Coordinates of C-alpha atoms in Angstrom, one line a residue:
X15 CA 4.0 1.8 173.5
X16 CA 7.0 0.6 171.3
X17 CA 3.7 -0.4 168.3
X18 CA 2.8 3.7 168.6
X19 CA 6.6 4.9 168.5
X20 CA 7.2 2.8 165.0
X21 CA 4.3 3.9 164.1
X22 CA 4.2 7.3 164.9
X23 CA 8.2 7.3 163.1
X24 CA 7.6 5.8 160.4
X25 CA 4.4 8.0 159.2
X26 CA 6.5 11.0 160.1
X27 CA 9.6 9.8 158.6
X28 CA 7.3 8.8 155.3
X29 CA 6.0 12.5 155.4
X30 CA 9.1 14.3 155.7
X31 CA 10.7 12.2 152.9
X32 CA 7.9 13.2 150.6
X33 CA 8.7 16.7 151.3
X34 CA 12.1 16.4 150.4
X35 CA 13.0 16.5 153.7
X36 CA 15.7 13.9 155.7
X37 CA 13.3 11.8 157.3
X38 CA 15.1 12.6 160.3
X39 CA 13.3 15.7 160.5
X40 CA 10.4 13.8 161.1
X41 CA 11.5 11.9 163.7
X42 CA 12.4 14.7 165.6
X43 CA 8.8 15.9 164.9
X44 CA 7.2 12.8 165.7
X45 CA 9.3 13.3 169.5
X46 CA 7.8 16.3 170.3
X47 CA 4.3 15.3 169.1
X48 CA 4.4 12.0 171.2
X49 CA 5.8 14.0 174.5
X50 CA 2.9 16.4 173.8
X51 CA 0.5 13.3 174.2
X52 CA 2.5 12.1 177.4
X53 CA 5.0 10.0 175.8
X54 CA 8.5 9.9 177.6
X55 CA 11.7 8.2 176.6
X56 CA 12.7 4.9 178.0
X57 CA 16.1 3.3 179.0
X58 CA 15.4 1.2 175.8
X59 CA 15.3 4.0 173.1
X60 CA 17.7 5.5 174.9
X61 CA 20.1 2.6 174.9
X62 CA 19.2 1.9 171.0
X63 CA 20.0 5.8 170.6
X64 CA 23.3 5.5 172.4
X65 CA 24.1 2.2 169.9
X66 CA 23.2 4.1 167.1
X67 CA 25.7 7.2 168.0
X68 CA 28.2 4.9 168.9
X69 CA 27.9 2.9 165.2
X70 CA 27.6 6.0 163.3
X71 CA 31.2 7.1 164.9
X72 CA 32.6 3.5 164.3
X73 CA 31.7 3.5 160.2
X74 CA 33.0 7.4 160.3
X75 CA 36.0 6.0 161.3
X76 CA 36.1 3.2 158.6
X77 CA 36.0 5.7 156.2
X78 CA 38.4 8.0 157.6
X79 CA 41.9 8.6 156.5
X80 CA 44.0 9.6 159.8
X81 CA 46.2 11.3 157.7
X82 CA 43.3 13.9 157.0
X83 CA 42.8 15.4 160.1
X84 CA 46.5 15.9 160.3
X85 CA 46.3 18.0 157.3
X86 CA 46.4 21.1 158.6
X87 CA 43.3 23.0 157.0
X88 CA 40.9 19.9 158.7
X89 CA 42.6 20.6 162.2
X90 CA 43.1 24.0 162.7
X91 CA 40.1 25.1 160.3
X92 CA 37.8 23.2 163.1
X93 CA 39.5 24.8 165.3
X94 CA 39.7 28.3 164.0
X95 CA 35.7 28.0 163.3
X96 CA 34.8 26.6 166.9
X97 CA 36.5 29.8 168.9
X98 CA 35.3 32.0 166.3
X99 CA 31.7 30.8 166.2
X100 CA 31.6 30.4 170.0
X101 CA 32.9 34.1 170.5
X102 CA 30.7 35.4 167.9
X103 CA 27.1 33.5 168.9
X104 CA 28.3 34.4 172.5
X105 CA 28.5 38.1 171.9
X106 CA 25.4 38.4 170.0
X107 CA 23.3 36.6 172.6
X108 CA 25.1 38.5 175.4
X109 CA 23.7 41.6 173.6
X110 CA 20.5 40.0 173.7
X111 CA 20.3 39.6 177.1
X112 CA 22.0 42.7 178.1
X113 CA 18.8 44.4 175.7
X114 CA 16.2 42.9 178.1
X115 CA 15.1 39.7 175.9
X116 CA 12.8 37.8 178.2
X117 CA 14.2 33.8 177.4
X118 CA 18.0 35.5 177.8
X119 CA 17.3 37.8 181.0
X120 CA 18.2 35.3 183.8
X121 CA 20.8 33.2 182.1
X122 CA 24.3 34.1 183.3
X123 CA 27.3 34.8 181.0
X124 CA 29.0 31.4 181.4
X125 CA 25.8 29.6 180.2
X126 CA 25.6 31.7 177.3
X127 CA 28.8 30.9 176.4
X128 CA 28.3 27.6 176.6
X129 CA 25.4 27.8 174.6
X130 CA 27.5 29.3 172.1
X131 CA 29.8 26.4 172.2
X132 CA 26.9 23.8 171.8
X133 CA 25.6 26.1 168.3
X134 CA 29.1 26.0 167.1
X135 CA 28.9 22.1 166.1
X136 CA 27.5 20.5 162.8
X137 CA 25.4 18.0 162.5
X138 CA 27.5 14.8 161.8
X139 CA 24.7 12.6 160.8
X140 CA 22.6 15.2 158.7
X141 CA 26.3 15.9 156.6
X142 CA 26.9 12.3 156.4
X143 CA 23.5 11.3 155.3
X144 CA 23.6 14.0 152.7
X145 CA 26.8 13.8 151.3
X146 CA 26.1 9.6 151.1
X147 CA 22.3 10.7 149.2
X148 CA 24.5 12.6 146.3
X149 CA 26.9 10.3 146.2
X150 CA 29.6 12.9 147.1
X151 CA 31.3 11.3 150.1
X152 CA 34.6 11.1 148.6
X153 CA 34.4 14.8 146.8
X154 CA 37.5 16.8 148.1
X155 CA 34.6 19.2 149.8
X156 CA 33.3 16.6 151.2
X157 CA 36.6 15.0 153.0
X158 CA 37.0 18.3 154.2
X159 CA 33.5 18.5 155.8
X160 CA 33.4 14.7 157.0
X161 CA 37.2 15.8 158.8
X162 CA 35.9 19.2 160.3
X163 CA 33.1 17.3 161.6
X164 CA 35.4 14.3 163.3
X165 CA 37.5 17.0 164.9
X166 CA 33.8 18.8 166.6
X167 CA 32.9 15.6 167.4
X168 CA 36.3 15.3 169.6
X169 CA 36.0 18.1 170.3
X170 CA 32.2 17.6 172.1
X171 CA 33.9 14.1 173.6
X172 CA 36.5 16.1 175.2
X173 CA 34.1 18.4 176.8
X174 CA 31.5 15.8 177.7
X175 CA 34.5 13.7 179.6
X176 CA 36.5 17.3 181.3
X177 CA 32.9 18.6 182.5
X178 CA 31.6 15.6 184.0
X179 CA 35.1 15.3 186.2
X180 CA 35.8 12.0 185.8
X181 CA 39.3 11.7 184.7
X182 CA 40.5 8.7 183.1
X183 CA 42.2 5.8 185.4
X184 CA 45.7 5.1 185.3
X185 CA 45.2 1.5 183.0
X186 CA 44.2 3.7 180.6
X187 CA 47.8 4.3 179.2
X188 CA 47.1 0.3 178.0
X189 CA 45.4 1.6 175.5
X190 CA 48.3 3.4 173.6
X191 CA 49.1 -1.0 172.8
X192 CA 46.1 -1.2 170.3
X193 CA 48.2 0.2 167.5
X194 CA 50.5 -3.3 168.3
X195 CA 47.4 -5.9 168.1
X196 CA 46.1 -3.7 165.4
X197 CA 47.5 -6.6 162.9
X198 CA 45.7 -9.3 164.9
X199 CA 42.4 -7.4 164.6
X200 CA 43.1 -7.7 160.7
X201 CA 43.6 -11.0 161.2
X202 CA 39.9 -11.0 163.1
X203 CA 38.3 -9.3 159.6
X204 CA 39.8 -11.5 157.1
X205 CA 39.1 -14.8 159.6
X206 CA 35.4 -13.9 159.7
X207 CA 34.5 -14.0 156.1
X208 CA 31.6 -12.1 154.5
X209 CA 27.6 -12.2 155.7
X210 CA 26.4 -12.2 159.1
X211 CA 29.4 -13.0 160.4
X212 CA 31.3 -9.4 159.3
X213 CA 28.5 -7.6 160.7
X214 CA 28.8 -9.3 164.1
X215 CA 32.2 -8.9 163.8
X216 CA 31.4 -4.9 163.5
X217 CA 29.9 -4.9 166.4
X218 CA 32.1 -6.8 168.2
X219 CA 34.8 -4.0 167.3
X220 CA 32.7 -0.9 167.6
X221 CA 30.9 -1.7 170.9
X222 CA 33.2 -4.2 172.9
X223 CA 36.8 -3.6 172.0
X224 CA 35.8 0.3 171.2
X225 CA 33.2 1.8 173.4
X226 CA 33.6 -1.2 176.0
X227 CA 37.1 -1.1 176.7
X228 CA 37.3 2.9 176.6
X229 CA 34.6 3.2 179.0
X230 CA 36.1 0.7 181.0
X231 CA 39.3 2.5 181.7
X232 CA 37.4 5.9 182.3
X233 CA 37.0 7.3 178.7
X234 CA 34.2 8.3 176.2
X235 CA 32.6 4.9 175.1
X236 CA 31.9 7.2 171.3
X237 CA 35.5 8.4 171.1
X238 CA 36.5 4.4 171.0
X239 CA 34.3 3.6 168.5
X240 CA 35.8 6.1 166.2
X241 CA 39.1 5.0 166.9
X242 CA 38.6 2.0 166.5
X243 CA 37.1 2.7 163.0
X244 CA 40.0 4.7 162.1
X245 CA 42.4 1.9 163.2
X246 CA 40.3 -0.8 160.5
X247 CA 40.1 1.9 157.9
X248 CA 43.2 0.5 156.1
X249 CA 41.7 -3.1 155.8
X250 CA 40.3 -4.4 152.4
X251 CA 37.0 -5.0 154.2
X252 CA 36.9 -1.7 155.6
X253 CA 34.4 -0.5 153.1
X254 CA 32.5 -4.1 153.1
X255 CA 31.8 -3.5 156.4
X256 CA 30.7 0.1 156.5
X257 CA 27.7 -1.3 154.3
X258 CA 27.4 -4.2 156.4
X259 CA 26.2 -2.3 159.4
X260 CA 24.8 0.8 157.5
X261 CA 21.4 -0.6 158.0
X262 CA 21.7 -1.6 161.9
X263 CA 23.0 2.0 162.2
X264 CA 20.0 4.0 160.9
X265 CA 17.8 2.1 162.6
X266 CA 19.5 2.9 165.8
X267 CA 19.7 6.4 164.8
X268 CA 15.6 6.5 164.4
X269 CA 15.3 6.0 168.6
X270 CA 18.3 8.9 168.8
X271 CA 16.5 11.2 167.1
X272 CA 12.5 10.1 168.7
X273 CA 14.8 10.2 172.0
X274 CA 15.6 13.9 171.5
X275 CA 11.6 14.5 170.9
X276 CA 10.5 12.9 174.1
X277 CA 13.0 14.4 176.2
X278 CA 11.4 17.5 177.0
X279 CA 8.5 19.3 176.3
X280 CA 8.4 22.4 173.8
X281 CA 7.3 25.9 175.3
X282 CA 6.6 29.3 174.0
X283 CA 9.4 30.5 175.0
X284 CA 11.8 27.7 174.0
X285 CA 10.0 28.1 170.6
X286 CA 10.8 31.9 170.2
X287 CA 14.4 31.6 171.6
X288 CA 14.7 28.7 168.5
X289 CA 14.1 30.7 166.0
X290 CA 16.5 33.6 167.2
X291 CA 19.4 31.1 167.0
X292 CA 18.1 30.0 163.5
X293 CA 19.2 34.1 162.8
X294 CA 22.5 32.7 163.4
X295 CA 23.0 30.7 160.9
X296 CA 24.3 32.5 158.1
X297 CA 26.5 33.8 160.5
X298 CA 28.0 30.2 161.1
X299 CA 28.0 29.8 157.1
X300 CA 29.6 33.0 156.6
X301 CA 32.7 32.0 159.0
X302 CA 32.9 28.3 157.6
X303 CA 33.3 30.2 153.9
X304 CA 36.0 32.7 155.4
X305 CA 38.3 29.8 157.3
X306 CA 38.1 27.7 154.2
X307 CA 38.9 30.3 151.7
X308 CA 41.6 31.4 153.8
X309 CA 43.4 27.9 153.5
X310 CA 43.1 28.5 149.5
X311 CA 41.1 25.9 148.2
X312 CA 38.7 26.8 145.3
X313 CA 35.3 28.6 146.1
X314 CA 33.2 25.6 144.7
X315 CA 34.8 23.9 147.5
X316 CA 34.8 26.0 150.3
X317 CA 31.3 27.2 149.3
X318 CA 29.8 23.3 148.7
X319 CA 32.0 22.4 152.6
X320 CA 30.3 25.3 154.0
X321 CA 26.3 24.6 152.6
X322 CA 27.3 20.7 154.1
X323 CA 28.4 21.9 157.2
X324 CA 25.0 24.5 157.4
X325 CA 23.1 23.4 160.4
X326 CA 23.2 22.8 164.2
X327 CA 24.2 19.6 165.8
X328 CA 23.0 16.6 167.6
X329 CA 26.3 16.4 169.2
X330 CA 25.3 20.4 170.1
X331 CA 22.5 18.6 171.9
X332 CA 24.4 16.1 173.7
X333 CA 26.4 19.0 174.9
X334 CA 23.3 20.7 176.2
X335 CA 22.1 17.4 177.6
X336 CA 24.5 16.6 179.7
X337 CA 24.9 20.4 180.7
X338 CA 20.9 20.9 181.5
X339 CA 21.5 18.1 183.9
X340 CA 24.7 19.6 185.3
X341 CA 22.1 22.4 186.4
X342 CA 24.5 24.9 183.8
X343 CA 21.5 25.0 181.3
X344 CA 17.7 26.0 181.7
X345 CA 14.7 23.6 180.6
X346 CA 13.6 26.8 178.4
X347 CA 17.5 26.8 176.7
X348 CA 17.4 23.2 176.0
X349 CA 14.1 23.1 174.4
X350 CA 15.3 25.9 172.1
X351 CA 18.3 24.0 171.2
X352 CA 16.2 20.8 170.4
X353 CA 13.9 22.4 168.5
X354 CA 16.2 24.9 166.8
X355 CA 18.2 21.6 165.7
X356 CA 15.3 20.1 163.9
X357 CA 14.9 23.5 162.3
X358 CA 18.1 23.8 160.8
X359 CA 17.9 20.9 159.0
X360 CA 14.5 22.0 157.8
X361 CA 15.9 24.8 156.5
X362 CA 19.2 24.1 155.1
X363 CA 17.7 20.4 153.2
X364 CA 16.6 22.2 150.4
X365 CA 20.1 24.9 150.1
X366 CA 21.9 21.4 150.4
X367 CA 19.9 19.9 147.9
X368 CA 20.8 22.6 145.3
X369 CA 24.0 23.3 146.3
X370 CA 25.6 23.0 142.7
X371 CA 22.9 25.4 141.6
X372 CA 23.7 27.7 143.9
X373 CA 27.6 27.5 143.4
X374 CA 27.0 28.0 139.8
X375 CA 24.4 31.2 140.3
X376 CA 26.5 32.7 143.0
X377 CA 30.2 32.0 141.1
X378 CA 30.4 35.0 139.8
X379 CA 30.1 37.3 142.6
X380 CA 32.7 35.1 144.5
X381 CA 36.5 36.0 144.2
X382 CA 38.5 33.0 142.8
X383 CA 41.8 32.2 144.1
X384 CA 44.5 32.4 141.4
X385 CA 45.6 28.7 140.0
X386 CA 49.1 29.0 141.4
X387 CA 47.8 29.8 144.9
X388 CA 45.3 27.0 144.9
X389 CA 45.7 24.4 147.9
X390 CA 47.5 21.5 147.0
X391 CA 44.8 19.2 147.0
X392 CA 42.2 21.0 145.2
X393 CA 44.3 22.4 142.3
X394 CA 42.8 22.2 138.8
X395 CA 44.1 19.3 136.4
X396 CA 45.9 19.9 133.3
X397 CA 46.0 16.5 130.9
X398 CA 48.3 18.6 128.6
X399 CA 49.3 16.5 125.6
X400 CA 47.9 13.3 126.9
X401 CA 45.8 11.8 124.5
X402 CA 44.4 8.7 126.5
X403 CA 43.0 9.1 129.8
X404 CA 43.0 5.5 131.7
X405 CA 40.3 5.8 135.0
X406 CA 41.8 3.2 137.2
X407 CA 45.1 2.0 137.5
X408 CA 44.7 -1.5 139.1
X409 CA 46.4 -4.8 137.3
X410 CA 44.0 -4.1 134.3
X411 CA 44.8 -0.5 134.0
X412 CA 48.3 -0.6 134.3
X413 CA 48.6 -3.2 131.5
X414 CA 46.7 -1.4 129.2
X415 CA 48.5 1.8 130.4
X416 CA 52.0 -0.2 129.3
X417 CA 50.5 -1.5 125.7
X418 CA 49.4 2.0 124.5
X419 CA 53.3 3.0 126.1
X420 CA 54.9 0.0 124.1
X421 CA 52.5 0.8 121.0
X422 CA 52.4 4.9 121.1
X423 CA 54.7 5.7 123.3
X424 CA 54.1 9.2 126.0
X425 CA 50.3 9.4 125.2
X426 CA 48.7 7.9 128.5
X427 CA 47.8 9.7 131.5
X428 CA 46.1 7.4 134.4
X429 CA 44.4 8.2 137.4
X430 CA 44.1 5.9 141.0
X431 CA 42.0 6.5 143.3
X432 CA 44.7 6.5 146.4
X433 CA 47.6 9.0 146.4
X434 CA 49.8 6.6 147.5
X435 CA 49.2 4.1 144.9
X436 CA 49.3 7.1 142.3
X437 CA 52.7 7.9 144.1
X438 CA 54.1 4.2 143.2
X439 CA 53.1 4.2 139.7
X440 CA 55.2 7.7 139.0
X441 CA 57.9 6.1 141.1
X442 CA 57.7 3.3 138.6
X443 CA 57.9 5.7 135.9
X444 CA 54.3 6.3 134.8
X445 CA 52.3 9.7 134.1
X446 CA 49.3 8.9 136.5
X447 CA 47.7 11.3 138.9
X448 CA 45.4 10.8 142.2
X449 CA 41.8 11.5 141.7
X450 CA 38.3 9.9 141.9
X451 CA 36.7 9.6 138.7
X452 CA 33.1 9.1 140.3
X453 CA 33.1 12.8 141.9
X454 CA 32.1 15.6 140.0
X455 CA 34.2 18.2 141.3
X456 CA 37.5 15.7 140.1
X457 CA 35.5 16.7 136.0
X458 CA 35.3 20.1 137.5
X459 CA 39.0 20.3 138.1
X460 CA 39.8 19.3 134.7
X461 CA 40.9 22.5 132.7
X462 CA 40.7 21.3 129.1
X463 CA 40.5 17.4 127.7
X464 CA 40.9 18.9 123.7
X465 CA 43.7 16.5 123.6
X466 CA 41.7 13.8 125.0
X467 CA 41.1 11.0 122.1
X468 CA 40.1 8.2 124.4
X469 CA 39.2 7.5 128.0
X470 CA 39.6 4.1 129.2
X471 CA 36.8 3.1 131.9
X472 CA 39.1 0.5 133.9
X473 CA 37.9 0.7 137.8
X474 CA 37.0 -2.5 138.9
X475 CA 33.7 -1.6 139.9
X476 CA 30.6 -1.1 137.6
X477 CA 28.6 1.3 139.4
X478 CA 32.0 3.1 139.3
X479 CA 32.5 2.8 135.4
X480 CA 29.0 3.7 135.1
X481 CA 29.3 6.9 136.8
X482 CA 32.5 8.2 135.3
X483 CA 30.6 7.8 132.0
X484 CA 27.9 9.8 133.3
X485 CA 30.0 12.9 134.0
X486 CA 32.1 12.3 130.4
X487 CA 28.2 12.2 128.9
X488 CA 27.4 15.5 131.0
X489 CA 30.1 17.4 129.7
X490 CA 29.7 16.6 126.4
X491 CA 33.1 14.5 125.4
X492 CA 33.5 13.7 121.8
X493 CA 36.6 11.4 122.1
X494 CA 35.9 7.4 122.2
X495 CA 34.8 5.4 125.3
X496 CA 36.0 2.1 126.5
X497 CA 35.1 0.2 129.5
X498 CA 35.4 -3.0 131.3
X499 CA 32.3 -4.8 133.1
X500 CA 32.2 -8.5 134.7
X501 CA 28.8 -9.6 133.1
X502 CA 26.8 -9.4 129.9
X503 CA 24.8 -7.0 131.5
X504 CA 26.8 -4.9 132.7
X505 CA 28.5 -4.6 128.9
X506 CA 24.6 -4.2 127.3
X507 CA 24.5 -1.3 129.9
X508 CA 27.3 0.4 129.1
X509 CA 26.6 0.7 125.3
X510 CA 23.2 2.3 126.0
X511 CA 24.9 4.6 128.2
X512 CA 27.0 5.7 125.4
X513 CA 30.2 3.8 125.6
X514 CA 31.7 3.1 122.1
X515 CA 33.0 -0.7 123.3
X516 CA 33.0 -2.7 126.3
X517 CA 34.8 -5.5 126.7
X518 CA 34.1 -8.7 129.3
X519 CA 37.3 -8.7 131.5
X520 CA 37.3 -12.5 132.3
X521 CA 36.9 -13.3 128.2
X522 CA 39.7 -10.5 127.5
X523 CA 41.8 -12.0 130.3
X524 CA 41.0 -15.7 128.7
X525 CA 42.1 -14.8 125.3
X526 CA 45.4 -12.5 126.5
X527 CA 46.7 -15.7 128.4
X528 CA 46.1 -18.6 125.5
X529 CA 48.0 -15.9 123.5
X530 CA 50.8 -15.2 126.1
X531 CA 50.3 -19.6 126.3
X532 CA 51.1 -20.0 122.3
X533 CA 53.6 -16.8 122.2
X534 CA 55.9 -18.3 124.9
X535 CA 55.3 -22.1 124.6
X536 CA 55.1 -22.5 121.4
X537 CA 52.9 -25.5 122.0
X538 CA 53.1 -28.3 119.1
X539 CA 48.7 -29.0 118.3
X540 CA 47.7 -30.6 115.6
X541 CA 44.8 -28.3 114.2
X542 CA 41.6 -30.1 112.9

């Protein structure tokens, strides 16, 4: 059986990604089919299905800065959106019923409400997945989306622990002392080294210490592993590690999605009553748009948010999972959520896909917010007079930062990644902004670089470097290009990319100190 499921996967998976499809589409296709033939789940796919949940929550975490869902347009925008799409899905499908359709006669009110709850979720993993694909993940739409979809998922956790009744034990207030051995757990990471070692030690976290010791005092194994991520998201390894286990996870995440397939069988009716909730859609993108815009951020960002928030939800599932077997959902209204899930994602691939496209084609017909009324985070960036712009403000930007000071005095303005770190250099006296130099919407925030001589490419990451002078390249910059790179390479590559110098960190660092050697030392050589 397992030889056919692989199979059967990874032809369907190799399909759908030659349509330009997620190839999780086609596992969800390659369920159904294999259920058709007689197939049924296992406690093995569905244990590997409930590992990969519980990973893809854990490296959420990792990646997740708690300060963001405190922000109060991630919070009560999820909020705001889940009532509103709940009440609004309800009502429609209420009217429905009440006008005779056959799949919504003999469902009561309650269960249409709940089905209304389970459409109001996005998919987690499709948004993810996408966002990762275009390289977007750290795009201020793309926080927002990644945070909205955090909140659902506690949301979903909250309602999948309430409605089975089983309330939490007492020992469970030990768990409010993991912020206290949260240092020992960094301890754990920077004990364990890099390799096999950091992946195990991954799973160690997300599984045992996460899920293990949640479920074991009464609580949502998933909701562990994401706290647990959140708690190592401030570690240096943090990001190590996410790719470390990326692998293990989508694997995993193949048997959640076959899982859904061979869970139940499609019908007629099911079908039908999929494609009316697939009317719903727009709806659910209309109201993302709306509670976005209304906490002021730009319409490329609400608008790109909303197309990555565009679908329904395996969490939605797991929500009408649990409820089918609580006896509060028909076979016939969980088959048309599983197969209106797949669906959705069908459909919303390609509008994902060409999101910028269609931010660009619809702009115009879009009301903009006015620049002073702009949400804090998503306001447009003015260089003004700076005539240097430094990408990367780590040990080698900040020196060259205080060279061109020393040399040319106010000309500089630098950008760091981290808001915090940006926060210490103006503390420190220094003109240097937050912003990530790799995301295309931080280029589309920048009003006018006329003033703009030279950029300097100083982030200690090629791929980074590389991708910064991408988006100078797109937009046509005429000033002069620098960058940094570790290897030969790396420098050759950055010239045919359109750089006007590179320079070789560890030879530039080698020359500044026998310079800083003979300036200070004055050292006595006899020269031959």
């Amino acid at each position: 059986m397992e030889i056919i499921l692989i199979t059967t996967a990874f032809i369907a998976g190799f399909i759908a990604l030659k349509c330009n499809l997620p190839p999780l589409v086609g596992f969800l296709i390659a369920g159904f089919a294999l259920h058709a033939f007689g197939f049924e789940s296992n406690d093995t796919i569905s244990v590997l299905a409930d590992l990969g949940v519980t990973l893809l929550l854990f490296t959420i975490g990792l990646k997740l800065d708690v300060k963001t869902l405190l922000a109060k347009e991630i919070w009560a925008g999820a909020t705001i959106h889940n009532l509103l799409s709940t009440a609004v899905f309800s009502i429609i499908l209420i009217g429905f019923k009440y006008l005779g359709l056959d799949s919504l006669a003999q469902v009561s009110v309650s269960s249409i409400i709940l089905l209304g709850f389970a459409l109001s979720f996005s998919s987690t993993v499709f948004a993810v997945k996408s966002l990762q694909e275009k390289g977007e993940m750290n795009a201020i739409y793309g926080t927002i989306a990644i945070g909205i979809l955090v909140m659902q998922d506690i949301f979903a956790v909250v309602f999948l622990t309430v409605s089975t009744g089983k309330i939490p034990e007492w020992y469970a207030i030990t768990l409010f002392l993991l912020p206290i051995v949260r240092p020992l757990f960094f301890k754990v990471l920077d004990w364990v080294g890099h390799g096999e070692m950091l992946v195990l030690a991954g799973i160690f976290f997300a599984l045992v210490i996460g899920a293990g010791l949640f479920e074991f005092v009464g609580m949502k194994p998933d909701l562990g592993a994401l706290i647990l991520g959140m708690m190592l998201a401030g570690h240096a390894k943090a990001s190590e590690l996410s790719k470390s286990l990326f692998n293990m996870k989508e694997l995993f995440l193949v048997c959640f999605f076959l899982n859904i397939g061979l869970s139940e069988q499609p019908t007629v009716t099911g079908f039908l009553l999929s494609l009316l909730l697939l009317l719903l859609l727009p709806l659910k993108g209309i109201l993302y748009f709306l509670v976005l815009n209304k906490f002021r951020f730009r319409v490329r960002t609400s608008l790109l948010a909303t197309i990555s928030l565009f679908n329904f939800s395996e969490f939605g599932l797991i929500v009408g999972g649990l409820a089918f077997k609580m006896g509060w959902l028909s076979g016939d209204i969980l088959v048309a959520l599983a197969i209106s899930v797949p669906l959705s994602f069908i459909v919303t691939a390609p509008i994902v896909r060409k999101g910028h496209e269609i931010y660009h084609y619809s702009a115009q017909w879009l009301k903009e917010q006015t620049a002073e009324r702009i949400n804090i985070r998503d306001r447009f960036i003015n260089p003004g007079s700076s005539q240097l712009l430094i990408l990367g403000m780590g040990r080698i930007g900040t020196g060259a930062y205080e060279e061109f000071h020393a040399r040319y005095g106010k000309i500089c303005l630098g950008v760091e990644l981290r808001e915090d770190a940006a926060q210490q250099h103006r503390n420190e006296g220094r003109n240097v902004i937050s912003g990530d130099a790799t995301d295309p919407d931080f280029w589309e925030r920048i009003l006018d670089t006329g003033n703009v001589k030279m950029v300097l490419l100083a982030m200690p990451h090629h791929q980074a470097n590389q991708i910064a002078l991408e988006q100078l390249k797109k937009r046509s910059f005429n000033g002069q290009i620098a960058a940094i790179a570790e290897y030969p390479d790396q420098l050759d590559n950055l010239i045919e990319k359109g750089a006007h110098a590179a320079f070789n960190i560890y030879r530039e660092a080698g020359s500044g100190f026998a310079r800083h050697v003979c300036e200070q030392l004055q050292p006595d050589f006899i020269k031959y």
